XYZ file of C-alpha atoms in Angstrom:
600
model
C 0.000 0.000 0.000
C 2.877 2.320 0.786
C 4.372 1.629 -2.640
C 1.062 2.524 -4.269
C 0.898 5.870 -2.433
C 4.479 6.661 -3.348
C 3.740 6.027 -7.057
C 0.784 8.438 -7.078
C 2.854 11.085 -5.313
C 4.492 11.838 -8.671
C 1.272 13.718 -9.548
C 1.165 17.279 -8.227
C -1.562 19.936 -8.250
C -0.845 23.310 -9.877
C -0.582 26.412 -7.611
C -3.819 27.798 -6.147
C -3.462 31.175 -7.825
C -3.451 29.463 -11.222
C -6.592 27.510 -10.286
C -8.344 30.756 -9.270
C -7.307 32.396 -12.541
C -8.725 29.481 -14.560
C -12.081 29.574 -12.748
C -12.373 33.341 -13.176
C -11.863 33.037 -16.928
C -14.304 30.111 -16.892
C -17.067 32.292 -15.411
C -16.489 34.940 -18.070
C -16.615 32.365 -20.885
C -19.853 30.809 -19.611
C -21.384 34.240 -19.080
C -20.703 34.875 -22.764
C -22.575 31.679 -23.658
C -25.551 32.763 -21.544
C -25.612 36.108 -23.344
C -25.532 34.263 -26.665
C -28.526 32.142 -25.674
C -30.377 35.217 -24.413
C -29.720 37.002 -27.703
C -31.112 34.053 -29.669
C -34.215 34.029 -27.487
C -34.890 37.754 -27.879
C -34.222 37.600 -31.597
C -36.821 34.869 -32.064
C -39.326 36.756 -29.854
C -40.137 33.598 -27.925
C -40.139 32.693 -24.252
C -36.418 32.371 -23.329
C -36.878 29.110 -21.414
C -38.774 27.452 -24.245
C -36.351 28.468 -26.980
C -33.391 27.359 -24.894
C -34.916 23.987 -24.174
C -35.866 23.479 -27.800
C -32.369 24.471 -28.972
C -30.622 22.156 -26.548
C -32.846 19.097 -26.864
C -33.251 19.163 -30.644
C -31.263 16.332 -32.243
C -31.238 14.356 -35.465
C -28.697 11.886 -34.126
C -29.285 8.110 -34.301
C -30.963 6.510 -31.284
C -29.362 3.104 -31.812
C -25.789 2.052 -32.649
C -24.761 1.294 -36.251
C -24.567 -2.387 -37.134
C -20.772 -2.382 -37.469
C -20.408 -1.260 -33.826
C -22.423 -4.170 -32.446
C -21.275 -7.101 -34.596
C -18.202 -9.218 -33.833
C -16.209 -8.629 -37.032
C -13.503 -6.696 -35.170
C -13.678 -8.575 -31.866
C -15.733 -9.833 -28.938
C -17.724 -7.287 -26.896
C -17.005 -7.758 -23.184
C -17.598 -5.964 -19.880
C -15.772 -5.710 -16.539
C -17.391 -4.401 -13.344
C -15.073 -2.383 -11.086
C -16.819 -1.509 -7.815
C -19.401 1.024 -9.067
C -18.195 1.327 -12.670
C -18.745 -1.034 -15.603
C -16.230 -0.798 -18.464
C -16.885 -1.985 -22.013
C -14.083 -3.232 -24.230
C -13.437 -5.100 -27.485
C -11.282 -8.197 -27.200
C -9.548 -9.855 -30.166
C -6.665 -12.231 -30.805
C -5.217 -15.212 -28.968
C -5.373 -14.802 -25.178
C -2.015 -16.530 -24.792
C -0.277 -13.689 -26.683
C 1.097 -10.522 -25.010
C -1.575 -7.898 -24.346
C -1.840 -4.568 -26.164
C -4.205 -2.033 -24.569
C -5.713 0.592 -26.909
C -6.901 3.856 -25.295
C -8.914 6.161 -27.557
C -9.047 9.942 -27.554
C -11.737 12.635 -27.409
C -14.286 12.717 -28.967
C -13.914 9.043 -29.891
C -14.506 5.480 -28.676
C -13.050 1.990 -29.223
C -14.109 2.189 -32.888
C -11.303 4.685 -33.506
C -8.909 1.687 -33.569
C -10.808 -0.092 -36.382
C -7.704 -0.194 -38.604
C -5.318 -1.411 -35.880
C -7.293 -4.249 -34.273
C -7.147 -6.649 -37.297
C -3.406 -6.020 -37.747
C -2.406 -6.357 -34.097
C -4.383 -9.573 -33.540
C -1.815 -11.498 -35.603
C 0.738 -10.975 -32.841
C -1.104 -9.804 -29.710
C -4.152 -10.190 -27.527
C -5.805 -6.825 -28.259
C -7.985 -4.926 -25.771
C -9.699 -1.790 -27.163
C -11.227 -0.083 -24.126
C -14.104 2.386 -23.954
C -12.800 4.837 -21.346
C -15.013 5.539 -18.353
C -17.636 8.081 -19.407
C -17.493 7.116 -23.101
C -19.809 5.094 -25.352
C -20.969 1.827 -23.691
C -18.914 2.180 -20.492
C -20.628 3.627 -17.427
C -20.804 7.425 -17.198
C -20.478 8.565 -13.553
C -21.741 12.132 -13.138
C -19.485 13.191 -10.282
C -16.387 15.132 -11.167
C -14.139 13.405 -8.583
C -14.580 10.098 -10.461
C -12.278 11.437 -13.203
C -9.233 12.652 -11.288
C -5.889 11.345 -12.645
C -5.339 9.229 -9.526
C -8.817 7.689 -9.739
C -8.531 7.039 -13.502
C -5.092 5.404 -13.175
C -6.275 3.312 -10.242
C -9.355 2.163 -12.208
C -7.107 1.248 -15.131
C -4.855 -0.762 -12.799
C -7.869 -2.622 -11.375
C -9.146 -3.264 -14.910
C -5.853 -4.901 -15.897
C -5.935 -7.033 -12.755
C -9.536 -8.040 -13.545
C -8.538 -9.335 -16.996
C -5.512 -11.141 -15.477
C -2.914 -8.888 -17.109
C 0.328 -8.482 -15.190
C 1.720 -6.003 -17.696
C 0.660 -4.577 -21.068
C 1.858 -2.451 -23.956
C -0.251 0.716 -24.170
C -1.148 2.594 -27.344
C -2.957 5.855 -26.602
C -4.309 8.676 -28.743
C -5.173 12.176 -27.520
C -6.897 11.807 -24.112
C -6.000 8.096 -24.087
C -2.335 8.989 -24.581
C -2.514 11.502 -21.716
C -3.843 8.713 -19.480
C -1.095 6.453 -20.850
C 1.611 8.982 -19.910
C 0.230 9.264 -16.373
C -0.209 5.503 -15.987
C 3.382 4.862 -17.141
C 4.579 7.279 -14.439
C 2.375 5.951 -11.626
C 2.380 2.210 -12.446
C 5.663 1.577 -14.280
C 5.728 -2.135 -13.409
C 2.541 -2.717 -15.453
C 3.720 -1.037 -18.687
C 6.008 -2.958 -21.057
C 6.014 -0.412 -23.887
C 4.152 2.822 -24.505
C 3.045 4.440 -27.784
C 1.839 8.062 -27.664
C -0.131 9.106 -30.746
C -0.210 12.859 -31.505
C -0.155 13.854 -27.822
C 2.509 15.724 -25.796
C 3.490 14.828 -22.234
C 0.967 16.255 -19.689
C 3.576 18.731 -18.409
C 3.869 20.186 -21.928
C 0.282 19.758 -23.064
C -1.935 22.267 -21.293
C 0.231 25.383 -21.583
C 1.271 24.915 -25.228
C -2.012 24.479 -27.098
C -2.215 26.355 -30.431
C -4.915 29.026 -30.632
C -6.244 27.474 -33.859
C -7.077 24.214 -32.063
C -10.794 23.590 -31.335
C -9.718 22.460 -27.857
C -7.395 25.365 -27.066
C -6.770 27.033 -23.708
C -9.953 29.143 -23.944
C -12.015 25.993 -24.522
C -10.392 24.239 -21.538
C -11.288 27.174 -19.297
C -14.829 27.321 -20.682
C -15.626 23.648 -19.857
C -14.631 23.936 -16.178
C -18.123 25.045 -15.131
C -20.610 22.115 -14.961
C -23.805 21.708 -17.032
C -23.583 24.676 -19.426
C -20.666 23.312 -21.538
C -22.436 19.944 -21.920
C -25.597 21.630 -23.190
C -23.647 23.868 -25.555
C -21.647 20.919 -26.937
C -24.807 18.868 -27.457
C -26.253 21.802 -29.389
C -23.120 22.059 -31.595
C -22.216 18.337 -31.540
C -22.478 17.806 -35.288
C -20.110 20.695 -36.007
C -17.593 19.620 -33.335
C -17.558 15.966 -34.446
C -17.128 16.807 -38.109
C -14.277 19.178 -37.328
C -12.501 16.610 -35.149
C -13.090 13.767 -37.626
C -12.805 15.642 -40.914
C -10.684 12.781 -42.312
C -13.589 10.356 -41.778
C -15.648 12.122 -44.459
C -12.937 11.247 -46.981
C -13.225 7.551 -46.137
C -16.896 7.656 -47.224
C -18.436 4.191 -46.804
C -17.486 1.593 -44.253
C -20.117 -0.910 -45.381
C -21.904 -0.936 -48.740
C -25.042 -2.950 -49.399
C -25.324 -5.561 -52.141
C -27.550 -3.213 -54.119
C -25.262 -0.223 -53.848
C -27.145 1.276 -50.913
C -25.413 3.116 -48.100
C -26.123 0.887 -45.100
C -23.708 2.505 -42.670
C -21.540 5.592 -42.605
C -18.488 5.906 -40.355
C -19.733 9.203 -38.881
C -22.790 7.376 -37.527
C -20.544 5.736 -34.918
C -19.500 9.119 -33.549
C -22.971 10.640 -33.900
C -24.421 7.820 -31.815
C -21.660 7.907 -29.178
C -22.219 11.632 -28.518
C -25.955 12.078 -29.086
C -26.991 12.906 -25.493
C -25.927 15.464 -22.897
C -24.619 12.691 -20.616
C -22.354 11.497 -23.443
C -20.407 14.771 -23.102
C -20.373 15.037 -19.288
C -17.933 12.158 -18.690
C -15.363 13.266 -21.312
C -15.496 16.880 -20.104
C -14.912 15.742 -16.514
C -11.494 14.453 -17.577
C -10.528 17.961 -18.687
C -12.038 19.441 -15.508
C -9.467 17.447 -13.522
C -6.435 16.767 -15.726
C -5.845 20.483 -16.376
C -4.812 20.984 -12.725
C -2.286 18.128 -12.470
C 1.366 17.875 -13.487
C 4.016 15.169 -13.175
C 6.719 15.967 -10.611
C 9.933 17.361 -12.105
C 12.691 14.821 -12.677
C 10.374 11.837 -13.210
C 11.405 9.737 -16.222
C 9.519 6.858 -17.870
C 11.805 3.828 -17.974
C 9.913 1.630 -20.479
C 10.567 2.004 -24.260
C 8.395 4.751 -25.756
C 7.317 5.505 -29.325
C 6.122 9.073 -29.944
C 4.296 9.195 -33.266
C 2.540 12.197 -34.803
C 1.543 13.801 -38.088
C 3.350 16.807 -39.516
C 0.040 18.613 -40.169
C -1.552 18.272 -36.710
C -3.431 21.482 -35.876
C -4.616 20.329 -32.440
C -1.205 20.091 -30.746
C 2.125 21.772 -31.456
C 4.708 19.536 -33.090
C 7.417 21.044 -30.875
C 5.557 19.949 -27.737
C 5.155 16.392 -29.027
C 8.847 16.092 -29.912
C 9.965 17.728 -26.664
C 8.032 15.035 -24.746
C 11.006 12.742 -25.356
C 12.713 14.534 -22.440
C 10.474 12.517 -20.114
C 11.517 9.159 -21.642
C 14.647 7.154 -20.937
C 14.387 5.098 -24.144
C 12.386 6.617 -26.991
C 11.761 6.719 -30.751
C 10.103 9.657 -32.534
C 8.201 9.086 -35.783
C 6.665 11.910 -37.823
C 4.246 10.803 -40.548
C 4.119 13.081 -43.567
C 0.863 14.534 -44.937
C -1.034 13.497 -41.849
C -3.062 15.368 -39.227
C -4.427 14.630 -35.787
C -5.227 10.930 -36.280
C -2.354 9.141 -38.075
C -3.751 5.746 -36.993
C -6.807 6.460 -39.174
C -5.483 8.791 -41.876
C -2.318 6.778 -42.696
C -3.222 3.424 -41.173
C -0.815 1.310 -43.231
C 2.306 3.309 -42.361
C 1.161 3.707 -38.755
C 0.598 -0.042 -38.307
C 3.974 -0.848 -39.828
C 5.768 1.578 -37.486
C 3.940 0.398 -34.367
C 4.404 -3.318 -35.109
C 8.113 -2.849 -35.732
C 8.421 -0.999 -32.419
C 6.420 -3.585 -30.454
C 7.957 -6.784 -31.832
C 11.148 -5.610 -33.560
C 12.789 -7.908 -36.109
C 10.122 -10.584 -35.676
C 7.708 -8.361 -37.592
C 9.745 -8.351 -40.830
C 10.240 -12.119 -40.538
C 6.623 -12.967 -39.770
C 4.904 -10.725 -42.261
C 5.862 -12.907 -45.205
C 4.537 -16.004 -43.457
C 1.119 -14.524 -42.706
C -1.352 -14.980 -45.538
C -3.193 -11.799 -46.478
C -6.794 -11.973 -45.324
C -9.853 -9.954 -46.179
C -9.695 -8.137 -42.839
C -6.055 -6.942 -43.056
C -5.300 -3.388 -44.055
C -7.578 -0.851 -45.714
C -8.148 -2.709 -48.990
C -8.627 -6.086 -47.337
C -11.042 -4.614 -44.828
C -13.114 -2.864 -47.464
C -13.291 -6.020 -49.582
C -14.196 -7.941 -46.464
C -16.866 -5.339 -45.697
C -18.448 -5.729 -49.130
C -18.235 -9.497 -48.926
C -19.636 -9.662 -45.403
C -22.636 -7.548 -46.349
C -23.167 -9.588 -49.500
C -22.899 -12.894 -47.655
C -24.425 -11.981 -44.301
C -27.802 -10.547 -45.289
C -30.692 -11.133 -42.927
C -31.632 -14.816 -42.993
C -35.383 -15.035 -42.463
C -37.548 -17.966 -43.538
C -36.764 -19.290 -46.992
C -34.122 -16.956 -48.381
C -33.595 -16.806 -52.115
C -30.726 -19.062 -53.129
C -27.698 -17.343 -54.610
C -27.669 -17.545 -58.367
C -24.738 -18.963 -60.304
C -24.211 -15.595 -62.011
C -23.945 -13.753 -58.692
C -21.557 -16.372 -57.358
C -19.310 -15.888 -60.380
C -19.348 -12.106 -59.888
C -18.229 -12.403 -56.256
C -15.572 -14.998 -56.961
C -14.170 -12.856 -59.737
C -14.108 -9.795 -57.455
C -12.589 -11.263 -54.325
C -10.011 -13.439 -56.081
C -8.671 -10.490 -58.052
C -4.948 -9.555 -57.836
C -5.744 -6.162 -56.263
C -6.576 -7.956 -52.986
C -3.028 -9.313 -52.528
C -1.362 -6.232 -50.960
C 1.474 -5.524 -53.436
C 3.161 -3.023 -51.091
C 4.735 -5.477 -48.622
C 8.223 -5.032 -50.058
C 7.953 -1.241 -49.972
C 6.718 -1.292 -46.373
C 9.612 -3.469 -45.260
C 12.065 -1.073 -46.897
C 10.271 1.868 -45.265
C 10.497 0.183 -41.859
C 14.284 0.003 -42.223
C 14.610 3.768 -42.690
C 15.743 5.481 -39.523
C 15.585 9.168 -40.385
C 12.054 10.493 -41.102
C 13.320 13.274 -43.401
C 15.791 11.313 -45.521
C 15.349 11.255 -49.287
C 14.826 7.495 -49.266
C 12.117 7.756 -46.589
C 10.284 10.506 -48.465
C 10.523 8.597 -51.754
C 9.186 5.387 -50.197
C 6.406 7.324 -48.451
C 5.326 8.787 -51.792
C 5.435 5.309 -53.317
C 3.235 3.880 -50.546
C 0.774 6.729 -51.015
C 0.700 6.092 -54.772
C 0.047 2.383 -54.192
C -2.710 3.239 -51.693
C -4.374 5.549 -54.202
C -4.165 2.858 -56.874
C -5.734 0.327 -54.513
C -8.535 2.767 -53.642
C -9.299 3.219 -57.351
C -9.348 -0.556 -57.829
C -11.580 -0.847 -54.798
C -14.024 1.667 -56.258
C -14.162 -0.223 -59.540
C -14.638 -3.528 -57.696
C -17.436 -2.117 -55.531
C -19.233 -0.732 -58.594
C -18.784 -4.035 -60.441
C -20.256 -5.844 -57.433
C -23.328 -3.586 -57.424
C -23.907 -3.725 -61.188
C -23.089 -7.459 -61.361
C -25.687 -8.313 -58.698
C -28.320 -6.367 -60.610
C -27.465 -7.900 -63.987
C -27.405 -11.389 -62.455
C -31.070 -10.975 -61.448
C -32.085 -10.053 -65.006
C -29.946 -12.848 -66.489
C -31.702 -15.381 -64.248
C -35.141 -14.238 -65.422
C -34.174 -14.296 -69.107
C -32.438 -17.681 -69.267
C -34.849 -19.247 -71.793
C -35.664 -16.058 -73.672
C -34.510 -15.987 -77.326
C -35.941 -12.751 -78.711
C -35.460 -9.126 -77.563
C -38.050 -7.696 -75.186
C -40.725 -5.274 -76.240
C -40.874 -1.972 -74.297
C -43.973 -3.165 -72.459
C -42.326 -6.485 -71.502
C -39.182 -4.678 -70.348
C -41.269 -2.335 -68.174
C -43.058 -5.337 -66.631
C -39.709 -7.040 -65.917
C -38.296 -3.906 -64.255
C -41.464 -3.576 -62.173
C -40.956 -7.159 -61.012
C -37.306 -6.343 -60.231
C -38.416 -3.461 -58.011
C -40.513 -5.952 -55.992
C -37.629 -8.366 -55.371
C -37.463 -7.578 -51.645
C -41.204 -7.930 -50.936
C -40.839 -11.466 -49.543
C -38.003 -10.443 -47.227
C -39.905 -7.376 -45.970
C -42.909 -9.575 -45.263
C -40.738 -11.981 -43.256
C -39.279 -9.054 -41.277
C -42.792 -7.826 -40.392
C -43.749 -11.321 -39.238
C -40.702 -11.518 -36.979
C -41.340 -8.015 -35.588
C -44.955 -8.854 -34.797
C -43.968 -11.824 -32.589
C -43.505 -10.464 -29.074
C -43.021 -6.910 -27.859
C -39.208 -7.210 -27.657
C -38.830 -7.851 -31.406
C -40.428 -4.657 -32.681
C -37.068 -3.249 -33.794
C -35.412 -6.502 -34.857
C -33.786 -6.193 -38.330
C -34.858 -2.511 -38.412
C -31.559 -1.464 -40.028
C -31.954 -4.013 -42.836
C -35.586 -2.968 -43.345
C -34.629 0.720 -43.573
C -31.827 -0.037 -46.067
C -34.186 -2.055 -48.301
C -36.889 0.623 -48.249
C -34.397 3.384 -49.064
C -33.024 1.345 -51.984
C -36.436 0.570 -53.422
C -37.673 4.164 -53.075
C -34.588 5.492 -54.846
C -34.861 2.971 -57.690
C -38.591 3.604 -58.146
C -38.033 7.353 -58.224
C -35.245 6.985 -60.784
C -37.287 4.676 -62.994
C -40.624 6.499 -62.843
C -39.590 10.141 -62.946
C -35.794 10.368 -62.767
C -32.836 9.596 -64.959
C -33.481 5.847 -65.000
C -31.791 2.621 -63.867
C -28.471 1.597 -65.444
C -29.251 -1.532 -67.514
C -28.554 -2.942 -70.989
C -31.057 -2.052 -73.710
C -32.823 -5.430 -73.925
C -35.205 -4.100 -76.577
C -32.258 -3.865 -78.966
C -31.440 -7.166 -80.697
C -27.644 -6.642 -80.674
C -27.501 -5.610 -76.998
C -29.860 -8.438 -76.057
C -27.616 -10.988 -77.774
C -24.507 -9.614 -75.989
C -26.309 -9.814 -72.663
C -27.367 -13.428 -73.293
C -23.738 -14.307 -74.079
C -22.476 -12.691 -70.848
C -20.760 -15.331 -68.673
C -21.684 -13.700 -65.352
C -18.156 -12.549 -64.425
C -17.277 -9.052 -63.213
C -14.384 -8.770 -65.677
C -16.669 -8.947 -68.723
C -19.262 -6.419 -67.510
C -17.288 -3.728 -69.338
C -18.136 -5.382 -72.676
C -21.864 -4.810 -72.090
C -23.256 -1.496 -73.249
C -25.337 -0.062 -70.412
C -27.691 2.893 -70.539
C -30.174 4.485 -68.172
C -33.594 2.912 -68.710
C -36.618 4.920 -67.526
C -40.367 4.582 -67.918
C -40.445 7.665 -70.117
C -37.767 6.263 -72.428
C -39.615 2.939 -72.827
C -42.839 4.806 -73.620
C -41.096 6.898 -76.272
C -39.543 3.772 -77.771
C -42.939 2.043 -77.892
C -44.489 5.049 -79.662
C -41.654 5.240 -82.181
C -42.047 1.532 -83.004
C -45.782 1.994 -83.420
C -45.232 4.958 -85.791
C -42.757 2.951 -87.864
C -45.242 0.058 -88.130
C -48.013 2.455 -89.197
C -45.781 3.940 -91.900
C -44.938 0.486 -93.213
C -48.648 -0.391 -93.373
C -49.347 2.735 -95.391
């Protein structure tokens, strides 16, 4: 017990005059917010209380988690109860392997490590923790539950609960701050430490750039309870999109078999921060951590990797680099053309750097032995995402059996050479480079980026081929014994039947939802995706630009379509055009006019 107290003595509180100064500025900042709300109320000429309540409580955020946050594709969802707090975490990999603990930042959750978990599981037992106050972990309201001592002690008890004597910690933003403190207070439990884009706590709070959304003024503003939570809930969409601007570039995480958007990455963050209580826990960290520093002269003994992007606008690069003064054994890695979240923006280079640091030479020896899977890396994960949605549709009653054409399309897509990660050699060469600014390092970095862009283009083509191939396979199945081209009326009837292809599945979903009061929302996500797809296709066919299909009324195009072998590679030989109801009507009229002229 004495040893435990001595370890936490390395944390010291800032002088009282500085605390008083912070709270004074906090009152001024919150008074400004109150004036802003009052101005909005007067401007709208409405009762101030009513307009404030309506402004704060209005939300278009999802009320249930996206599918990809509840399935087990990335790992097993588990919970640990620590006295009065329950912590949620994702667990993946062999339990006999060394443990790597992933601590996310703010505003984020375990899902922020979506690109690291599949890579690390090849070598480690991975634990991606939802910090106390975040996402599915408990959210204590009291401020004293989030002091550095309490947080580090809870983390120590969590590791004991999962039978971990020591772990390697990878932390980003707030998670890295906790990692720094935990490495100081519990050095015997930390094997290696990776800090992602975050300075040491002694350098963090006084060196924030003014352009950062979470600058010194923001830290002083959030010290007062209640008002900051309500203001952040009101501006949550803006804050989340500014913090995760790189996520918008990633676009889809899962794409439906019919080309529908079933889930968007931003939905994970929108759901995790949709209520006022979702902000209270995270803000309580900043209401405590701001007043604590590590005692001068304390050095972290375990090996440390400090990794950051050269375009990070949230923290100063000088502060991150200067954090090495608090490490006995350290490596600094600066990733080019990268911002606040290098583990998401440049996942491939980040994973390579971290794995080499954690396991050293074994990484370069083992990589060649590990077969590339559909869940490794960005391209593999995206292909796996498309395949999992295509293969794991809702199974209710008698599902339609997969056609031979569709099977050929998928096989052709997922066995293609672009899924074999051609950049392994380049990554191994890049891992050997020691200086981040050398000409060889910069050249290899550009080469990796070029390969990534090429893979993204291939991925886009493959995704489009999957969508179009599924659609064409349906028409090919219904025209197997047909010898002659379709008339416009027959083609319209066939398309109408195509638009009803999900009726049986929707009926089965309604039957399941009607059985028992607890099943009212079962398969609701799948039902919403189907309805959105059908509505869009009907709108395009009836009054829009049309549906992309071959012209089956034309004898030449019909013959080419009948000769199609069902593979994705040969879709490019088919001439597709946008078929609409209006176009078919015009074609029918023109044929009728030509027949009338011939009769005359």
